PDB file of C-alpha atoms in Angstrom:
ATOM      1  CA  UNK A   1      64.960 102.755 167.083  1.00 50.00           C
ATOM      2  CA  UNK A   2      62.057 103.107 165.071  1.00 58.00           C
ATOM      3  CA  UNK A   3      62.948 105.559 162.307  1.00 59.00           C
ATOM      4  CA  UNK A   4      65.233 106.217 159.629  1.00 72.00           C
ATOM      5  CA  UNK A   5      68.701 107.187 160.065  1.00 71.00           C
ATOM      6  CA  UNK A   6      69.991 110.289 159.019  1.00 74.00           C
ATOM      7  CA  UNK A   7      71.946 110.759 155.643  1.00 89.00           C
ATOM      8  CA  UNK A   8      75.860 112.208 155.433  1.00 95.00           C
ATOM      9  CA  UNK A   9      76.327 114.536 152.221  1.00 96.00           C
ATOM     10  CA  UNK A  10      79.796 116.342 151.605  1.00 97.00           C
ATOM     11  CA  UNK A  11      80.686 118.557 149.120  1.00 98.00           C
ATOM     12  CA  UNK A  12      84.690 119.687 148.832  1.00 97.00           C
ATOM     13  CA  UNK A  13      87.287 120.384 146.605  1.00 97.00           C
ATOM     14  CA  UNK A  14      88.955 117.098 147.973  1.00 98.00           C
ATOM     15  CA  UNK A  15      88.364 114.268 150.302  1.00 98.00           C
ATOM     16  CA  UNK A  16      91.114 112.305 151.715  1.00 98.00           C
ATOM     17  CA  UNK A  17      89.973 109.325 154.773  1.00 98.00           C
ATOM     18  CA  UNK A  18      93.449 107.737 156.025  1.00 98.00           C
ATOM     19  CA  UNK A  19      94.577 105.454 158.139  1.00 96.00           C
ATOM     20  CA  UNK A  20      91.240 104.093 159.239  1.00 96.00           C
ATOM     21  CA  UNK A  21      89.419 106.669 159.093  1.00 97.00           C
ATOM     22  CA  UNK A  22      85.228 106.151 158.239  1.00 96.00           C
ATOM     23  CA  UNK A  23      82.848 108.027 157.141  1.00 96.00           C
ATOM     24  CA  UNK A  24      79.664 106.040 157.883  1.00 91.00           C
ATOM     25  CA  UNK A  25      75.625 105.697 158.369  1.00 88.00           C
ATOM     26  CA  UNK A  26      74.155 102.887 159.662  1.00 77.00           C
ATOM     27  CA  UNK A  27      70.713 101.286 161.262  1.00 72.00           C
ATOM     28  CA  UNK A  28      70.408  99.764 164.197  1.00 69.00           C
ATOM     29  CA  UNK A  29      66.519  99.077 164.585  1.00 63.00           C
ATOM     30  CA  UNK A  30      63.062  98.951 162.670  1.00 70.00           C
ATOM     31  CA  UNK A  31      64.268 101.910 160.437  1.00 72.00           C
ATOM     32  CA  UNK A  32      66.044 101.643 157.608  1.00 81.00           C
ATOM     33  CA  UNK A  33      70.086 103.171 157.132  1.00 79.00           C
ATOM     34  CA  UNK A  34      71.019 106.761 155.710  1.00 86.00           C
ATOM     35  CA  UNK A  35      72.462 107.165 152.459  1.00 93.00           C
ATOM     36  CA  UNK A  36      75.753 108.763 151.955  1.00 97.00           C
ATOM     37  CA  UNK A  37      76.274 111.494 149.245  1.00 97.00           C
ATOM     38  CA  UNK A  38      79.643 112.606 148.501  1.00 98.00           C
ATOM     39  CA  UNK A  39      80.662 115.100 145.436  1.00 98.00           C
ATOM     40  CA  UNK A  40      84.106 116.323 145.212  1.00 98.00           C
ATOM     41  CA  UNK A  41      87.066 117.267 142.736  1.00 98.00           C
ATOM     42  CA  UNK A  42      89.283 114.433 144.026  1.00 98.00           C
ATOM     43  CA  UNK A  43      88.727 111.523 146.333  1.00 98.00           C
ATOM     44  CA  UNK A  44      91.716 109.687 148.116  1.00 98.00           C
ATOM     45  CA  UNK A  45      90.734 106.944 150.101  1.00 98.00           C
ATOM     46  CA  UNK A  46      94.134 105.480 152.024  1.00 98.00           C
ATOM     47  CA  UNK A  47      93.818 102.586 154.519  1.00 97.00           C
ATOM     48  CA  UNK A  48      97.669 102.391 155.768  1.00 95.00           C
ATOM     49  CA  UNK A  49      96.805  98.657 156.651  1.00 94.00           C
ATOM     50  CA  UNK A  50      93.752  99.321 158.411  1.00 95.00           C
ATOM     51  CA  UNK A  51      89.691  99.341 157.246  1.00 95.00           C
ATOM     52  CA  UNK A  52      89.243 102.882 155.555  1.00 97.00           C
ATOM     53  CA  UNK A  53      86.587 104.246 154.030  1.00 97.00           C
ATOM     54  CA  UNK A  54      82.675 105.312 153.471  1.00 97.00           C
ATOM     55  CA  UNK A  55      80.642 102.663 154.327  1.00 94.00           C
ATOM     56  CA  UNK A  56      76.855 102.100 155.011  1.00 91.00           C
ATOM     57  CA  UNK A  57      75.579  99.222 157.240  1.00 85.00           C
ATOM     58  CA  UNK A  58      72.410  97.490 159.068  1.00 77.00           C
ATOM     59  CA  UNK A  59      73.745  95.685 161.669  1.00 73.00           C
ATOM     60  CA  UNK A  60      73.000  92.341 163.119  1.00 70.00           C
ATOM     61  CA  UNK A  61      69.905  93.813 164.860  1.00 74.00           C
ATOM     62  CA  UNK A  62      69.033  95.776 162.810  1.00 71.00           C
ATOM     63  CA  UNK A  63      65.324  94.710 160.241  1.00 71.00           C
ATOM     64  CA  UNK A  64      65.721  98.029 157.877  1.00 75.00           C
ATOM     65  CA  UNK A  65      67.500  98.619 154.638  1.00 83.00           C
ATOM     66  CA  UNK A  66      70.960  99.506 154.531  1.00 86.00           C
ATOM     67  CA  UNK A  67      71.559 103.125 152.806  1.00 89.00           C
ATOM     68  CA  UNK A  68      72.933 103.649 149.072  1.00 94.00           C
ATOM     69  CA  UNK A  69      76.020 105.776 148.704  1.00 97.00           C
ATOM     70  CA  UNK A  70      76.778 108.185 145.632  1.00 98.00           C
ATOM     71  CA  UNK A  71      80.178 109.237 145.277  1.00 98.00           C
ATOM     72  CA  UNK A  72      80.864 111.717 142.199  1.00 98.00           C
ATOM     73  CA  UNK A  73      84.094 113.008 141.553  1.00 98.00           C
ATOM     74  CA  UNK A  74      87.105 113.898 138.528  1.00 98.00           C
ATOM     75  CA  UNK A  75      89.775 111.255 140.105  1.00 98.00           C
ATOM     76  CA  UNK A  76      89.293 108.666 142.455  1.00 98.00           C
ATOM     77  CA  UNK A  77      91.903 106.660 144.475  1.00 98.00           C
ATOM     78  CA  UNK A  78      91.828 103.870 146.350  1.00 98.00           C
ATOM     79  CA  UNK A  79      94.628 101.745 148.242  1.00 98.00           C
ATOM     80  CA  UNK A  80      95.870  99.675 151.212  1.00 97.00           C
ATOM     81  CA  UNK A  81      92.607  98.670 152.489  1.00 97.00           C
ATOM     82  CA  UNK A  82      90.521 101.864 151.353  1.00 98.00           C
ATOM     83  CA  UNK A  83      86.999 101.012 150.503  1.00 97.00           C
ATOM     84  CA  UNK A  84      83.545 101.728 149.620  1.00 97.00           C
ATOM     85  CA  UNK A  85      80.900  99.468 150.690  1.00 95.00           C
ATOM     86  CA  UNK A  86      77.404  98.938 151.594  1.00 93.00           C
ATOM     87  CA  UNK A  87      76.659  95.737 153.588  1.00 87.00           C
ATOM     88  CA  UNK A  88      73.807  94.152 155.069  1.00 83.00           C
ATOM     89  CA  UNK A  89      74.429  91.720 158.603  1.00 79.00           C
ATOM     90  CA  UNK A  90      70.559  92.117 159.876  1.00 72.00           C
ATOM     91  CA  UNK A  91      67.450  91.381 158.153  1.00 76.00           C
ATOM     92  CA  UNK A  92      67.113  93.801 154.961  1.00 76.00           C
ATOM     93  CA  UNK A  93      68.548  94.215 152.303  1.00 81.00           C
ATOM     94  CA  UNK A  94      72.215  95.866 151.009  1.00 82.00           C
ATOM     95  CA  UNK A  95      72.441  99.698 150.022  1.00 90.00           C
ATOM     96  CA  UNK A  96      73.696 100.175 146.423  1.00 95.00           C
ATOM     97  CA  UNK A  97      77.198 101.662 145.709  1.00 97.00           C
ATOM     98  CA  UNK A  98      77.142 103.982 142.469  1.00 98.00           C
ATOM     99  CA  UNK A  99      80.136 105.859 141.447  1.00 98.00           C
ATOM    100  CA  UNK A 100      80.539 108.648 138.833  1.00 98.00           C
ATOM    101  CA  UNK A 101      84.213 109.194 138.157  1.00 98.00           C
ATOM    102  CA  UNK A 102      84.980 111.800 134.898  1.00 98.00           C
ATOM    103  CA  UNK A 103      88.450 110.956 134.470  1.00 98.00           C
ATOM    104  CA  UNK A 104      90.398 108.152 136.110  1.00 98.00           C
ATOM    105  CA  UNK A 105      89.555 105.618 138.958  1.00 98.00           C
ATOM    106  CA  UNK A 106      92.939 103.625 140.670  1.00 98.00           C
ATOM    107  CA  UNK A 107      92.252 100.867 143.318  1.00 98.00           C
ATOM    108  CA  UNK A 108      95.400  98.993 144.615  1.00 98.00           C
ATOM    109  CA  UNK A 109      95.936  96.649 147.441  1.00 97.00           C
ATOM    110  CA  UNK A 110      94.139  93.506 148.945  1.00 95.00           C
ATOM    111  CA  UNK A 111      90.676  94.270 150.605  1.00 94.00           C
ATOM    112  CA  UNK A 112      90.481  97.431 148.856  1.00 97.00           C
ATOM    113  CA  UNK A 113      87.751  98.205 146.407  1.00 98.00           C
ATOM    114  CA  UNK A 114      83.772  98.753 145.818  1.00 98.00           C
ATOM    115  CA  UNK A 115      81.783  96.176 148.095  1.00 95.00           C
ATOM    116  CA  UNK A 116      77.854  95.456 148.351  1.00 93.00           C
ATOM    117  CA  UNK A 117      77.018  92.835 150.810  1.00 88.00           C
ATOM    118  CA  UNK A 118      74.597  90.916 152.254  1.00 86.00           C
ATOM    119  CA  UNK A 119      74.660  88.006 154.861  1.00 80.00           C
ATOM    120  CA  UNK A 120      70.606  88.478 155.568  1.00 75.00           C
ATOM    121  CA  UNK A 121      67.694  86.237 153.277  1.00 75.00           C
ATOM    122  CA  UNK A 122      67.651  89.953 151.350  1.00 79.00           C
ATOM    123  CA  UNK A 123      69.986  90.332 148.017  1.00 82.00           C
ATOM    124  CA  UNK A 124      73.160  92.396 148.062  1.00 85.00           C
ATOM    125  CA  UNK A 125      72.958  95.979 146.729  1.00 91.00           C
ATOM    126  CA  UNK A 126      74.027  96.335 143.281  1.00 95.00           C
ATOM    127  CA  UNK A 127      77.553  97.775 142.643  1.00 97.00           C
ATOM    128  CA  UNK A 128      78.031 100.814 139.841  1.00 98.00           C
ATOM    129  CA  UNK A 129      80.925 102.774 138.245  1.00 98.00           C
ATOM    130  CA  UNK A 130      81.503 104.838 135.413  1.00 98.00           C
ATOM    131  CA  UNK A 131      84.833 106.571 134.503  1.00 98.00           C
ATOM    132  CA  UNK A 132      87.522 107.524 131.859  1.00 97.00           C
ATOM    133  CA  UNK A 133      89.645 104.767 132.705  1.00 97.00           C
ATOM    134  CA  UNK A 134      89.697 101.896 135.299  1.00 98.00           C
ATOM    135  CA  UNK A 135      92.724  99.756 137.048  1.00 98.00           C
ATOM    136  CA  UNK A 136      92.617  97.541 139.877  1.00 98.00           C
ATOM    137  CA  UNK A 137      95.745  96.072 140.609  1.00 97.00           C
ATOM    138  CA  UNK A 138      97.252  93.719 143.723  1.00 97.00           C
ATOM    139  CA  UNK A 139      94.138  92.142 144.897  1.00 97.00           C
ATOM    140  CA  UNK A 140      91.852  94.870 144.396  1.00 98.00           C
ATOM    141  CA  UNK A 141      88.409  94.242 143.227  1.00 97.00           C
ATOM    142  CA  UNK A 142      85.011  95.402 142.547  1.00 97.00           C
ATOM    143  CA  UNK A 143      82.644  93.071 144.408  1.00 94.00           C
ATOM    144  CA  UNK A 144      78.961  91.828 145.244  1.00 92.00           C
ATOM    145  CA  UNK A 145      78.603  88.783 147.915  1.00 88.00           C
ATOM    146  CA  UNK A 146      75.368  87.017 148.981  1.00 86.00           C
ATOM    147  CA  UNK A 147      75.406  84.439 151.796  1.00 78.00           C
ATOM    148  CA  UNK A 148      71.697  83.026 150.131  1.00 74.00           C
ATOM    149  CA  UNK A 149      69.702  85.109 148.419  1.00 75.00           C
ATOM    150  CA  UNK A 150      70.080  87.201 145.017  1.00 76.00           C
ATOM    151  CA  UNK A 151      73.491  88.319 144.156  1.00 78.00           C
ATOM    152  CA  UNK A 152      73.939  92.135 143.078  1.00 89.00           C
ATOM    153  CA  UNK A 153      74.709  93.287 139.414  1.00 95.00           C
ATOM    154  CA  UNK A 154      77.816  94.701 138.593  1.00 97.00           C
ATOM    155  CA  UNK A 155      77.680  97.676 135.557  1.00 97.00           C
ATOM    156  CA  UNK A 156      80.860  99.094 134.862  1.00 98.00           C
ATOM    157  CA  UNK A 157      80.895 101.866 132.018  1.00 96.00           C
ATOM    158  CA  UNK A 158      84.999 102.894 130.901  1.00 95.00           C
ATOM    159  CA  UNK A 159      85.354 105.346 127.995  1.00 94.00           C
ATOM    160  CA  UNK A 160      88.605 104.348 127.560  1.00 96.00           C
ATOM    161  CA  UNK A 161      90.446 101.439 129.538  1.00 96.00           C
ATOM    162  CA  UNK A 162      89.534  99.025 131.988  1.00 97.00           C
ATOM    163  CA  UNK A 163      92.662  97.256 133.065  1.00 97.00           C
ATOM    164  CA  UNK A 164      92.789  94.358 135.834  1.00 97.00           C
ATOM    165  CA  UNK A 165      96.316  93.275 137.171  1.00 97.00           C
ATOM    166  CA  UNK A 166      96.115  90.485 139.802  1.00 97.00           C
ATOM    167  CA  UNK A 167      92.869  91.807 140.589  1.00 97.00           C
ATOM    168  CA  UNK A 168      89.211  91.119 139.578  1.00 96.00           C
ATOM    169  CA  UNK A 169      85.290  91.736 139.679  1.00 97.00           C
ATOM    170  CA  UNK A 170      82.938  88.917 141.263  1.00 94.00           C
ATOM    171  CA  UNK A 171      79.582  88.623 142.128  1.00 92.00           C
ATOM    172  CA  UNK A 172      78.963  85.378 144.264  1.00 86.00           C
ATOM    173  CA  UNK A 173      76.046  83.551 146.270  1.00 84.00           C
ATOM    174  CA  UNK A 174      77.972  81.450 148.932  1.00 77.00           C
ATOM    175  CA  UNK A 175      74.910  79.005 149.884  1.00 73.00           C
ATOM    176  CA  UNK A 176      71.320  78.605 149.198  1.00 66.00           C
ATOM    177  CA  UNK A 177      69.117  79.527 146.017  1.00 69.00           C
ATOM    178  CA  UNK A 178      70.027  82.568 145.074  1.00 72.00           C
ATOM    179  CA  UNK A 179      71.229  83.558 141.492  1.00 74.00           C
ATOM    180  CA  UNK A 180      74.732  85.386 141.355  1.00 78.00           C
ATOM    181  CA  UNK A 181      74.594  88.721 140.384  1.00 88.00           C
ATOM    182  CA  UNK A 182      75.000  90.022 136.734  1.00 94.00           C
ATOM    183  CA  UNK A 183      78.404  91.433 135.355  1.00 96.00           C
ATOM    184  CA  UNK A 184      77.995  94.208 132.750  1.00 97.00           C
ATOM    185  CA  UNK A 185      80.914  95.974 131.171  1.00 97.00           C
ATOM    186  CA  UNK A 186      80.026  98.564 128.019  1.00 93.00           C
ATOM    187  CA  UNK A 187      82.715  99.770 125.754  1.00 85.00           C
ATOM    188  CA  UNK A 188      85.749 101.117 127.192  1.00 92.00           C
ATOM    189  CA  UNK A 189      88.166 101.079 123.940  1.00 93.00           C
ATOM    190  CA  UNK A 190      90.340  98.572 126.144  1.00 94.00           C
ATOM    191  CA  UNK A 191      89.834  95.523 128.581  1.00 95.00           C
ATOM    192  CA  UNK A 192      93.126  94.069 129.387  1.00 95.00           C
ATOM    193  CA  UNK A 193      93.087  90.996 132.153  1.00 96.00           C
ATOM    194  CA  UNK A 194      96.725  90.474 133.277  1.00 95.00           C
ATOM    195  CA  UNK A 195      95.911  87.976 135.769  1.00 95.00           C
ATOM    196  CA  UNK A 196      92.590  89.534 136.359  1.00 96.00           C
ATOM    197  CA  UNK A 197      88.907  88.025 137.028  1.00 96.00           C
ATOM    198  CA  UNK A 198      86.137  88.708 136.271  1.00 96.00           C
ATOM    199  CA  UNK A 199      83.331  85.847 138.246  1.00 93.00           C
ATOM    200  CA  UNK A 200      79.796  85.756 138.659  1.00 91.00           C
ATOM    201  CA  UNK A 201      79.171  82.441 140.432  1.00 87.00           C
ATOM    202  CA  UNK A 202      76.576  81.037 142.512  1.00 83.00           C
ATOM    203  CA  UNK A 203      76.164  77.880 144.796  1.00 79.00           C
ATOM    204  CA  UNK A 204      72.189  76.152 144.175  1.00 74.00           C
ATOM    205  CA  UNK A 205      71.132  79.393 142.106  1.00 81.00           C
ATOM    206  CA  UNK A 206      71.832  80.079 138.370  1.00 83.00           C
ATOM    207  CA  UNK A 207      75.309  81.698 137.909  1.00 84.00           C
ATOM    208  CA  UNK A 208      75.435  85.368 136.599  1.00 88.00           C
ATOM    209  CA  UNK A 209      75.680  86.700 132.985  1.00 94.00           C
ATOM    210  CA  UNK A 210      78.950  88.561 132.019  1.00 95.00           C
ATOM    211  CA  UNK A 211      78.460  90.506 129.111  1.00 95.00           C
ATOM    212  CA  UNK A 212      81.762  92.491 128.073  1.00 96.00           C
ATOM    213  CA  UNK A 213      81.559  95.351 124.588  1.00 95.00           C
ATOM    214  CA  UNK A 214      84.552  97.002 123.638  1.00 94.00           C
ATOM    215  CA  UNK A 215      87.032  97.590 121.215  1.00 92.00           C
ATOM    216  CA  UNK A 216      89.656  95.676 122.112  1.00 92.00           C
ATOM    217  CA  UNK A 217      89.936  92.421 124.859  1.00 93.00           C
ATOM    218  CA  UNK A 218      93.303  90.862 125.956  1.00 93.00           C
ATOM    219  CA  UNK A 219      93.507  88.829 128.489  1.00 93.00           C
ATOM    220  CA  UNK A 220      96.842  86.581 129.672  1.00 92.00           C
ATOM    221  CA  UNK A 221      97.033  82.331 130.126  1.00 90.00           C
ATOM    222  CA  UNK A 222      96.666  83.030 133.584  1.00 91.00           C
ATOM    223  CA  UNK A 223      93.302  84.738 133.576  1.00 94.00           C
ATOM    224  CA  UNK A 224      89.355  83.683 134.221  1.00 93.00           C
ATOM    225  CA  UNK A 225      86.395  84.803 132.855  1.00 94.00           C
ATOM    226  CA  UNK A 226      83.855  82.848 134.348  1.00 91.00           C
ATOM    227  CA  UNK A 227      79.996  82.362 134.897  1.00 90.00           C
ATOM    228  CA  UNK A 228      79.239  79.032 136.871  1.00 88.00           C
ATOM    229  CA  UNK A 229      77.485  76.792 139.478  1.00 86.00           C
ATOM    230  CA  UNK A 230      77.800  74.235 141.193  1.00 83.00           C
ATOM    231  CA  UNK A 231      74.432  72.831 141.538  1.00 80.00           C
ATOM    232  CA  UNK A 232      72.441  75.278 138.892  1.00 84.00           C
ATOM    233  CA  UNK A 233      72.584  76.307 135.299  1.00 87.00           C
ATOM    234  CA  UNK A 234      75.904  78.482 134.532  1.00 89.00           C
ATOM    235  CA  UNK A 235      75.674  81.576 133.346  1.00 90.00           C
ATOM    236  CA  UNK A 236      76.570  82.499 130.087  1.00 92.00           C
ATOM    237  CA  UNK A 237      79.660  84.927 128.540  1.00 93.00           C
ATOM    238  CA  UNK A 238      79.325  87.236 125.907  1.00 93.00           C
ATOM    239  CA  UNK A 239      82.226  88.954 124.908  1.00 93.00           C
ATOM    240  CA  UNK A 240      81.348  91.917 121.761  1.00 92.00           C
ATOM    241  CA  UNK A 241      85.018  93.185 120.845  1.00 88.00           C
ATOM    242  CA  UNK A 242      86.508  93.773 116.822  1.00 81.00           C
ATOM    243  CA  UNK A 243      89.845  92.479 118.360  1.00 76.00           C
ATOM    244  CA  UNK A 244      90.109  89.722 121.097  1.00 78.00           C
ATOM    245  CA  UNK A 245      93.099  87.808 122.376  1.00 74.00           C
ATOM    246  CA  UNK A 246      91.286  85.459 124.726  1.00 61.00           C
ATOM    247  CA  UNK A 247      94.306  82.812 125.623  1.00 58.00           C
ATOM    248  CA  UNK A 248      92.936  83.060 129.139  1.00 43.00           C
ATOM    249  CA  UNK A 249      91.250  79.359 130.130  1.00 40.00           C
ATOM    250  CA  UNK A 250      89.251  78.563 133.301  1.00 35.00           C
ATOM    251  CA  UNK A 251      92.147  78.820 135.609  1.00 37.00           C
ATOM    252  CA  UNK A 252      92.293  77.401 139.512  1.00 36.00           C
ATOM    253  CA  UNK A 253      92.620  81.054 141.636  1.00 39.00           C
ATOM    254  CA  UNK A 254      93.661  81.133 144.835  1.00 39.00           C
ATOM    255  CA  UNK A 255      90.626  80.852 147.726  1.00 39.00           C
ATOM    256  CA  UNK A 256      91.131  83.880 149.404  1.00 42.00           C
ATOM    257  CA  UNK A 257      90.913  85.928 145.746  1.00 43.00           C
ATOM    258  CA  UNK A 258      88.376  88.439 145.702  1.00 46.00           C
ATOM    259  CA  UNK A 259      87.218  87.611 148.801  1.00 51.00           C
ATOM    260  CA  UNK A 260      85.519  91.076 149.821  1.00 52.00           C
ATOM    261  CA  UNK A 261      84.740  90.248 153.573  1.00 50.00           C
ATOM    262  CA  UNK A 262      87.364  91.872 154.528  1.00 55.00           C
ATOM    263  CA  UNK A 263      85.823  95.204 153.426  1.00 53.00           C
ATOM    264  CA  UNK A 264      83.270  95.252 156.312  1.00 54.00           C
ATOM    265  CA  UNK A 265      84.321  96.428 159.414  1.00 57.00           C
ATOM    266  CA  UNK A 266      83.119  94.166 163.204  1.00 53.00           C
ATOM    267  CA  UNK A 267      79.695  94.562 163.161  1.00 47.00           C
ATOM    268  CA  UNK A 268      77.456  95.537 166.394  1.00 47.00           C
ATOM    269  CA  UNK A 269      75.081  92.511 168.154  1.00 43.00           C
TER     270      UNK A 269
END
């Protein structure tokens, strides 16, 4: 096709996808991909196993844009595969994923989380999300990939905690040129890594900055902050706290950690 797509707004009291369950907007031609709106009270995103969730796309044949999605809600919930991602397989570039949560955001599970990516020359969308307080847990993870180009910026804004259990938040630039995205984090009162991650890597690019402000930063042996690459400069860390307990070291991580392909559902060809 030759135009846009259309865009998907919701407004309700709640939202709860299950069990595969998508809400979606994708391109398919010269035009570029809807956005998706969604405001509501409370949002509970459930996978049951299976890929669950609102997601924007451009296909593989697709030349256009994929679309943003907003998401504003009180609570947000995410588990078992549930996710919220904007990905790019054709020849433009990834939608951007902003969140607005008032009070608390939970993501549990492997392959569950926020997602921007892009396997075209364009960069990945950039990945946002404000809230009271923040946990990923069991794999989850908030996540930006790039197969060459640019890799998105992650901004995360907590008032109060921000807490990472076997779980993580990575931008990454798998080949090529391209810079890894940016990793911003702005005072929550607590950041507590308890096996977490937080990664902004790159492969011939410059890695990513991470820049963490907040009252107080713990983080166990076993976790990684880290801003690298392989062939380029690395990144660099800043970490603004009164109070840190950093007795985390670069750690080896398992290769399948964070790996956010699983958030994107078969695409079309």
């Amino acid at each position: 096709t030759l135009g846009n797509a259309g865009s998907v707004s919701i407004d309700a009291r709640a939202l709860d996808i299950t069990d595969g369950g998508l809400v979606t907007s994708g391109t398919f031609g010269l035009g570029n991909g809807g956005g998706i709106r969604v405001t509501a009270d409370r949002v509970q995103i459930d996978g049951g196993g299976f890929l669950t969730g609102i997601l924007t796309e451009a296909t593989t044949i697709s030349r256009g844009d994929a679309g943003a999605i907003d998401l504003t809600a009180r609570t947000l919930t995410l588990r078992d595969r549930g996710a919220i991602a904007s990905n790019s397989f054709g020849q433009g570039r990834g939608g951007d994923v902003r969140v607005t949560i008032t009070d608390r955001a939970d993501f549990a599970g492997d392959f569950t989380g926020l997602a921007a990516i892009s396997t075209s020359l364009q960069p990945a969308g950039q990945v946002s999300i404000s809230a009271g307080s923040l946990t990923l847990k069991d794999g989850a993870s908030i996540s930006t990939q790039s197969a060459v180009a640019e890799g998105g910026n992650i901004t995360v804004g907590a008032s109060d905690l921000l807490y990472l259990k076997d779980a993580g938040i990575r931008t990454s630039v798998f080949a090529g040129q391209g810079g890894g995205g940016d990793i911003a984090i702005s005072r929550p009162r607590f950041v507590v890594l308890n096996r977490g991650a937080i990664i902004a890597d790159a492969v011939g690019g410059n890695g990513g900055n991470i820049s963490i402000s907040s009252d107080q930063f713990l983080a166990t042996p076993d976790s990684l902050v880290s801003a690298s690459s392989r062939l380029g400069i690395d990144g660099t860390i800043t970490i603004e706290a009164p109070n840190i307990d950093v007795s985390a070291a670069v750690v080896a991580l398992p290769s399948g950690f964070l790996d956010a392909s699983a958030l994107v559902r078969d695409s079309c060809t």
